[in-house]
Amino acid sequence: MRRQIQIRDRWKEQRLVTSRLLFTAILVVAMSGGLVWRLFHIQVSHHEVFAELAQGNRVRIEPLAPTRGLIFDRNGQLLAENLPAWELVAIPEEIVDLAASLQALEALELLDPAERGNLIDAINSHRRFERVVLANLTESQAARFSARRHRFSGIDIREGLIRHYPYGDLTGHSIGYMGSISAADMQRIDRANYAATALIGISGVERSYQDELHGTVGFRQQLVNAQGRVLVDPASIGASSDSMPGTLDTRWPIPGDNLVVSLDIQLQLAAQRAMEGLRGAVVAVEPATGDVLALVITPAFDPIRFAAGLSHSGYRELETDPDKPLFNRALAGRYPPGSTVKPFLGLAAMNLNALNPDDPTFCGGHYSLPGQTHQYRDWRREGHGLVDLHRAVVESCDVYFYRLAVNIGIDAIDSSLRTFGFGDRTGIDIGGEIRGVVPSRTWKRNNFSRREDQTWFPWETFISCLGQGYTTATPLQLAHATAALAAGARFRPRMAVALQTAVSGEVVAIDPVRLDSLPEIDPRHWQRIREAMIGVTEDPSGTGRLAMQQTPYRVAGKTGTAQVISLAQDEEYDEEALDERLLDHGLFIAFAPADNPTIAVAVVVENGGSGSGLPAQAARRILDAWLAAEDYG
């Protein structure tokens, strides 16, 4: 079989190769031309635009936190300061094994295991090569880490500042404390001004005056590479007053303003000692200004624990403590005011011409409404005999005030107490205050859903007139109302009295605010009530006489006892048979010196029994501390 041989067309193949080479050459020339045009576009036509973009990629702006302002008491005693501290910081990109590193730090007791989730969230949300604060360290913790620093890549310690409160738990509820910035805080603050700040005021003065205390953030411009590492550019050396390597420019932060508060820390200390071992609150106010001289809650908490970084377990321990050290009893504790309301209602009845203060009323130990057999008892079973307004206040006669309640009615009781600030917030310049309750027909309709529960009964008027039942007030509201009795005027309670500006050092006073809520009251009526309150502490039958005897100054006061449990009509109150936390609350209000008051005080002792006992004794020690330097000779 003959085999066919195919002869190749060499000329055709040569033309094909030549055409392909020509196409490739044209493509290379076109691409090179495009590249040249692009370089011309970048380097010549739009040089300034792209140079600026390149500079933006090379310059990092690092925020610099301002130094927080200091807080002083009215006499210049330091209440809140900033102390050098150690911060445990990390650059996550330089950590080889994050999980292992965190676990090792926990084993050294430098981190709380319960905080690991929050730390990981913080690390994940940081900018590249930005330092993340892991924890504040004590001196011993810093030393412990330093000895093992070589084991931790990307983790180090640096000097920082920590908030410190020299008086510890003495100012926990008034000055407050610092804590981490929450998501809610982020919605209200200027984020740019808090770029370098991890903590914010959580409560008390630290919270209310956060903006003034915080200051203004600064910044540092540094050269960095594409990975975020700081570069040292020889051209930048000497370009800034900042000694930090690679710094191009620095705007130093402006410190926060210093704050002067109304507290007298020595009076605060005296109040705390007077309440040692008790649960309750003390509020002392200057009648002529509304300045809060003392605000003490017992038991309390040490704000330094929060500033140093309180663990979840530590917070849980405070939160579940049955004595509730975190609870601000002075601003948020609702207590029946008991018989401390009697001077206010006696004044109101005189002002309404509903009684003649000199007319006697017989007290046989109980009172019944006309046509009814139910007896409303007096605290003194045998009664007080014939009593006028003066003696009714001095001996705290319940029957007298039952009759007064019938004469003026619940609506007058409601409006009269409200004029002195009961049933409302006082407006103090720190947060956490709640309203008290002054019940009335309207109040009951608004607070009970069932129609049968909305009816107002006569017996409810009686117990309201004794400061019991639905009626409640906070210790702050009691002190505020007592100050109004002392001054004949109401001033908004306040903590801040002056600011010292950081830049100039100028001290700017904050003026007190007078509240126009008291009606026109006959000066003779004021005097009658003040004399009756003086009788409480001076008359032989006065309920506060024992605690206030032999004072070098005169005290106008009133005792109060608030029932925690109700008793049946014929049931006796047996203090020894009751659980401690079911005992009556004791209250005492006072102002002194009675003829020229410079202080009004309210003391509430939970389950402390009669107001003539522990509360009055505590008030005596507080008044002595405030008036000890005065000359009454």
XYZ file of C-alpha atoms in Angstrom, residues 80-576:
497
model
C -10.562 62.850 94.620
C -7.134 62.850 92.994
C -5.078 61.125 90.300
C -2.196 58.898 91.360
C 0.508 57.272 89.228
C -0.406 53.712 88.414
C 0.590 50.853 86.169
C -1.443 49.786 83.177
C -1.140 46.374 81.570
C -1.288 47.061 77.822
C -1.170 44.915 74.713
C -0.501 45.342 70.996
C -2.513 42.364 69.719
C -0.670 42.144 66.381
C 2.534 41.363 68.274
C 1.016 38.618 70.454
C 1.904 35.142 69.223
C -0.897 33.268 71.032
C -3.595 35.540 72.471
C -5.584 32.833 74.268
C -2.482 31.370 75.914
C -1.245 34.823 76.934
C -4.548 35.763 78.562
C -4.655 32.444 80.373
C -1.105 32.960 81.673
C -1.983 36.465 82.900
C -5.006 35.046 84.701
C -2.802 32.440 86.355
C -0.615 35.278 87.656
C -3.793 36.932 89.030
C -3.250 39.958 86.813
C -6.534 39.472 84.961
C -9.962 38.355 86.124
C -11.109 35.287 84.136
C -14.639 36.697 84.135
C -13.362 39.705 82.160
C -11.882 37.642 79.318
C -14.884 38.111 77.037
C -14.832 41.899 77.472
C -11.086 42.000 76.818
C -11.414 40.000 73.620
C -14.177 42.366 72.448
C -11.924 45.355 73.162
C -9.013 43.744 71.331
C -11.130 42.888 68.301
C -12.428 46.452 67.988
C -9.052 48.223 68.221
C -7.132 49.836 65.365
C -4.015 48.079 64.088
C -0.989 48.435 66.364
C -3.029 50.490 68.823
C -2.395 49.728 72.484
C -5.263 48.128 74.371
C -5.455 48.550 78.154
C -6.013 45.141 79.706
C -6.028 46.105 83.392
C -4.818 48.514 86.054
C -2.119 46.953 88.210
C -1.017 47.467 91.772
C 2.672 47.909 92.563
C 2.995 44.257 93.529
C 1.197 43.107 90.380
C 3.417 45.297 88.217
C 6.497 43.798 89.881
C 5.122 40.298 89.350
C 4.662 40.950 85.644
C 8.037 42.675 85.222
C 9.817 39.565 86.479
C 8.124 37.543 83.722
C 7.904 40.135 80.962
C 10.115 38.062 78.648
C 7.398 35.407 78.467
C 4.829 37.751 76.923
C 5.261 39.056 73.400
C 3.172 42.124 72.606
C 2.260 42.748 76.261
C 3.897 45.294 78.530
C 3.227 47.735 81.353
C 3.234 51.510 81.190
C 2.731 54.353 83.611
C -0.720 55.881 83.785
C -3.056 57.576 86.253
C -5.687 56.023 88.468
C -8.482 57.823 90.313
C -7.953 57.749 94.057
C -10.302 58.704 96.889
C -8.340 59.444 100.082
C -11.391 58.969 102.332
C -12.512 55.664 100.830
C -16.069 54.618 101.659
C -16.722 57.945 103.384
C -17.398 59.528 99.979
C -18.529 56.526 97.933
C -22.141 57.694 97.554
C -21.508 61.446 97.364
C -18.371 61.879 95.252
C -19.107 58.633 93.409
C -16.704 56.563 91.358
C -15.329 55.893 87.861
C -16.065 52.993 85.541
C -15.857 51.817 81.944
C -17.636 53.824 79.257
C -20.862 52.014 78.420
C -22.737 51.789 75.134
C -25.309 54.241 76.529
C -22.520 56.677 77.433
C -21.178 56.460 73.888
C -24.488 57.807 72.610
C -24.308 60.997 74.654
C -20.615 61.923 74.802
C -18.407 63.620 72.222
C -16.556 60.533 71.024
C -13.646 62.514 69.630
C -13.035 64.103 73.035
C -13.036 60.664 74.681
C -10.815 58.941 72.111
C -8.041 58.268 74.647
C -10.293 57.770 77.668
C -11.400 54.391 78.989
C -13.196 55.502 82.180
C -16.061 57.865 82.919
C -17.927 59.066 86.011
C -20.525 56.475 86.985
C -22.212 58.036 90.028
C -22.231 61.014 92.374
C -20.331 64.182 91.583
C -18.012 62.243 89.272
C -21.026 61.574 87.051
C -22.887 64.882 87.281
C -19.814 67.004 86.558
C -18.173 64.610 84.100
C -17.845 67.217 81.334
C -16.188 69.795 83.599
C -13.825 67.287 85.212
C -12.858 65.523 81.982
C -10.972 68.240 80.075
C -10.096 68.326 76.358
C -8.318 65.593 74.437
C -4.955 66.265 72.752
C -3.199 64.446 69.918
C 0.190 63.332 68.660
C 1.001 62.915 64.950
C 3.489 60.113 64.292
C 5.079 58.592 61.197
C 4.095 54.952 60.707
C 4.618 52.321 58.040
C 1.877 50.419 56.258
C 1.667 47.972 59.170
C 1.230 50.755 61.700
C 4.704 50.666 63.234
C 6.182 54.010 64.278
C 8.981 55.226 61.981
C 11.730 57.641 62.895
C 12.041 60.132 60.053
C 15.230 62.224 60.351
C 13.327 65.158 58.879
C 10.864 65.031 61.772
C 13.493 65.266 64.507
C 13.126 68.589 66.256
C 9.881 69.356 64.440
C 7.848 68.925 67.643
C 8.313 69.739 71.320
C 7.319 66.129 71.975
C 10.246 63.805 72.722
C 8.353 60.739 71.483
C 10.207 59.218 68.467
C 8.631 59.791 65.079
C 6.496 62.705 66.282
C 5.597 65.348 63.718
C 3.249 67.489 65.776
C 1.656 67.455 69.220
C -1.330 69.267 70.683
C -1.205 68.726 74.415
C -4.493 67.908 76.190
C -6.167 70.500 78.416
C -6.720 69.229 81.980
C -10.222 69.126 83.426
C -11.464 71.764 85.850
C -11.099 71.272 89.582
C -14.364 71.093 91.522
C -15.159 72.386 95.013
C -18.078 70.636 96.689
C -20.230 71.638 99.642
C -19.250 68.713 101.874
C -17.326 69.256 105.086
C -15.266 66.084 105.272
C -14.794 66.370 109.044
C -18.556 66.584 109.539
C -18.911 63.691 107.122
C -16.499 61.683 109.256
C -18.419 62.565 112.438
C -21.670 61.432 110.820
C -20.142 58.139 109.738
C -18.829 57.486 113.241
C -22.233 58.354 114.708
C -23.825 55.721 112.450
C -21.192 53.042 112.967
C -22.717 49.567 113.009
C -26.127 50.856 111.882
C -28.021 50.753 108.609
C -29.348 54.096 107.524
C -28.502 57.547 106.257
C -27.603 61.044 107.399
C -28.074 64.232 105.401
C -27.020 67.630 106.742
C -27.865 70.839 104.877
C -26.997 74.513 105.314
C -30.443 76.193 105.516
C -29.403 79.520 103.969
C -27.889 78.021 100.791
C -28.968 74.412 100.334
C -25.342 73.278 100.576
C -25.144 69.591 101.478
C -22.699 69.546 104.388
C -22.788 65.793 104.930
C -24.285 62.866 103.062
C -23.526 59.547 104.714
C -24.920 56.097 104.011
C -24.133 53.090 106.182
C -22.934 50.631 105.270
C -21.120 52.024 102.238
C -18.578 50.891 99.659
C -15.034 51.938 98.810
C -14.981 53.663 95.377
C -11.278 52.855 95.010
C -12.301 49.262 94.280
C -14.144 50.462 91.190
C -11.350 52.786 90.067
C -8.843 49.930 90.237
C -11.137 47.676 88.225
C -13.671 45.704 90.235
C -14.107 42.110 89.100
C -17.505 40.613 88.321
C -17.262 38.464 91.420
C -16.365 41.494 93.537
C -19.313 43.453 92.209
C -21.609 40.497 92.722
C -20.464 40.292 96.329
C -21.425 43.929 96.922
C -24.689 43.601 95.034
C -25.889 40.577 96.995
C -24.817 41.859 100.420
C -28.013 41.870 102.548
C -27.010 45.231 104.036
C -26.963 46.755 100.519
C -23.802 48.917 100.614
C -24.349 49.982 96.973
C -27.830 51.349 97.730
C -27.897 55.131 98.109
C -30.330 55.296 101.008
C -30.059 59.089 101.249
C -31.412 59.727 97.745
C -33.293 56.554 96.882
C -34.407 55.109 100.220
C -38.143 55.595 100.750
C -39.085 55.610 104.438
C -42.345 56.522 106.177
C -41.434 59.859 107.803
C -43.542 59.090 110.862
C -44.121 61.876 113.348
C -41.441 64.092 111.775
C -44.274 65.479 109.584
C -46.197 66.843 112.581
C -44.463 70.262 112.718
C -45.193 70.799 109.012
C -48.862 69.911 109.421
C -49.222 72.009 112.565
C -47.821 74.983 110.655
C -50.197 74.311 107.751
C -53.243 74.059 110.027
C -52.421 77.410 111.649
C -51.892 78.984 108.243
C -55.295 77.647 107.119
C -56.932 78.952 110.313
C -58.020 75.370 110.987
C -56.921 75.481 114.615
C -56.072 77.798 117.455
C -52.682 76.618 118.742
C -53.712 77.466 122.305
C -56.949 75.461 122.327
C -56.499 72.239 124.328
C -57.597 68.814 123.147
C -58.045 65.859 125.447
C -56.048 62.752 124.621
C -57.168 59.598 126.385
C -54.931 57.298 124.379
C -57.259 56.714 121.428
C -59.647 58.456 119.032
C -62.826 57.357 117.241
C -64.690 58.996 114.404
C -68.240 60.107 115.223
C -70.619 57.169 114.840
C -67.805 54.596 114.723
C -66.477 52.229 117.359
C -63.045 51.634 115.828
C -60.346 53.176 117.983
C -57.265 54.833 116.488
C -54.590 54.495 119.112
C -52.002 56.910 120.384
C -48.460 55.632 120.818
C -48.901 56.327 124.560
C -51.621 53.929 125.698
C -52.639 55.991 128.726
C -52.834 59.175 126.660
C -51.373 62.660 127.133
C -54.286 64.407 128.854
C -55.019 67.975 127.804
C -52.646 69.093 125.046
C -52.332 72.171 122.865
C -50.260 72.372 119.668
C -47.010 73.020 121.536
C -47.385 70.018 123.808
C -48.717 67.855 120.953
C -45.456 68.407 119.058
C -43.266 68.121 122.173
C -44.791 64.786 123.229
C -45.724 63.683 119.687
C -49.396 63.216 120.582
C -51.154 61.190 117.880
C -54.719 61.922 119.023
C -54.191 65.679 118.615
C -53.143 65.127 115.007
C -56.045 62.749 114.346
C -58.332 65.669 115.173
C -56.194 67.997 113.070
C -56.542 65.587 110.131
C -60.341 65.691 110.440
C -60.247 69.495 110.467
C -58.035 70.049 107.408
C -58.637 66.875 105.335
C -56.366 64.885 103.070
C -56.252 67.480 100.286
C -54.802 70.107 102.638
C -52.360 67.564 104.061
C -51.266 66.768 100.511
C -50.758 70.382 99.400
C -49.126 71.443 102.673
C -46.490 68.721 102.617
C -45.773 69.327 98.945
C -44.958 72.991 99.559
C -42.017 71.791 101.664
C -40.791 69.418 98.962
C -42.356 66.159 100.114
C -43.555 63.895 97.321
C -41.088 65.232 94.783
C -37.396 65.270 93.954
C -35.414 68.057 95.568
C -33.397 68.681 92.395
C -29.997 67.954 93.945
C -27.182 68.066 91.397
C -26.240 64.388 91.627
C -28.187 61.557 90.068
C -30.128 58.701 91.582
C -32.751 60.696 93.486
C -36.299 59.334 93.536
C -39.602 60.934 94.476
C -41.231 60.381 97.811
C -44.966 59.753 98.092
C -47.605 62.115 99.453
C -50.910 60.271 99.002
C -54.214 61.912 98.147
C -57.463 61.041 96.437
C -55.950 61.899 93.062
C -52.792 59.941 93.813
C -54.814 56.863 94.729
C -56.908 57.036 91.557
C -53.740 57.277 89.472
C -51.893 54.460 91.222
C -54.549 51.777 91.632
C -56.167 50.099 88.638
C -59.196 48.493 90.304
C -62.037 50.910 90.986
C -62.699 49.468 94.449
C -59.082 50.203 95.406
C -59.321 53.842 94.318
C -61.669 54.914 97.110
C -60.099 57.126 99.766
C -61.046 56.138 103.328
C -61.021 58.355 106.456
C -58.548 56.083 108.238
C -56.076 56.698 105.412
C -56.209 60.396 106.234
C -55.338 59.590 109.856
C -52.298 57.502 109.082
C -51.138 60.028 106.472
C -51.261 62.726 109.135
C -48.858 60.581 111.180
C -46.481 60.072 108.257
C -47.435 56.415 107.874
C -49.285 54.302 105.332
C -48.526 55.301 101.758
C -46.525 58.369 102.824
C -42.780 58.084 102.205
C -39.793 60.402 101.995
C -36.081 60.066 101.424
C -33.576 61.261 104.049
C -32.556 64.026 101.630
C -36.160 65.217 101.321
C -36.484 65.220 105.119
C -33.308 67.295 105.516
C -34.445 69.645 102.738
C -37.838 70.215 104.389
C -36.214 70.704 107.808
C -33.890 73.324 106.319
C -36.973 75.123 104.966
C -38.468 75.196 108.481
C -35.197 76.643 109.752
C -34.769 79.323 107.074
C -38.381 80.087 106.194
C -37.364 79.462 102.577
C -36.401 76.573 100.314
C -33.076 76.278 98.512
C -32.237 73.569 96.025
C -29.806 71.117 97.650
C -26.454 71.153 95.912
C -23.057 69.493 95.983
C -20.993 71.734 93.684
C -20.193 75.228 94.951
C -17.289 76.327 92.704
C -15.170 75.400 89.685
C -11.487 76.210 89.239
C -10.676 76.527 85.540
C -7.658 74.550 84.421
C -6.191 77.168 82.090
C -6.297 80.321 84.224
C -6.746 78.911 87.719
C -9.714 81.246 88.207
C -12.286 80.084 90.752
C -15.868 80.562 89.587
C -18.519 80.335 92.315
C -21.823 78.580 91.630
C -24.729 80.555 93.080
C -27.337 78.829 95.280
C -30.843 78.520 93.852
C -33.822 79.662 95.908
C -37.090 77.843 95.212
C -40.287 79.906 95.301
C -42.736 77.365 96.660
C -43.530 78.316 100.253
C -46.766 80.252 100.782
C -46.990 83.418 102.819
C -46.971 82.275 106.443
C -47.581 84.468 109.461
C -44.227 84.946 111.260
C -46.016 84.136 114.529
C -46.887 80.705 113.155
C -43.269 80.059 112.224
C -42.257 81.002 115.733
C -44.879 78.745 117.322
C -43.592 75.696 115.464
C -39.952 76.499 116.147
C -40.682 76.893 119.857
C -42.522 73.573 119.860
C -39.534 71.882 118.195
C -37.219 73.449 120.774
C -39.542 71.992 123.401
C -38.934 68.531 121.926
C -35.294 68.806 123.041
C -35.681 70.984 126.162
C -39.048 70.374 127.859
C -39.111 67.679 130.578
C -41.625 65.666 128.538
C -39.884 66.246 125.193
C -39.255 63.068 123.200
C -35.755 64.249 122.224
C -34.701 65.682 125.579
C -32.379 62.895 126.734
C -30.233 62.944 123.606
C -29.949 66.745 123.546
C -29.497 67.581 127.209
C -26.664 69.919 128.231
C -25.911 71.186 124.741
C -24.197 74.604 124.710
C -26.545 75.551 121.859
C -30.318 75.278 121.440
C -31.744 72.597 119.170
C -35.118 72.509 117.422
C -35.934 68.877 116.697
C -38.586 66.240 116.129
C -38.546 62.504 116.663
C -40.267 60.001 114.412
C -40.961 56.287 114.431
C -42.014 54.444 111.281
C -43.695 51.066 111.487
C -42.276 48.322 109.301
C -45.192 45.962 110.021
C -48.771 46.832 110.915
C -50.435 45.646 114.120
C -54.004 44.650 114.844
C -56.026 47.026 117.003
C -55.444 45.177 120.260
C -52.026 43.764 119.407
C -49.032 44.890 121.429
C -45.720 45.835 119.838
C -43.176 43.372 121.251
C -39.701 44.465 120.186
C -37.997 41.391 121.616
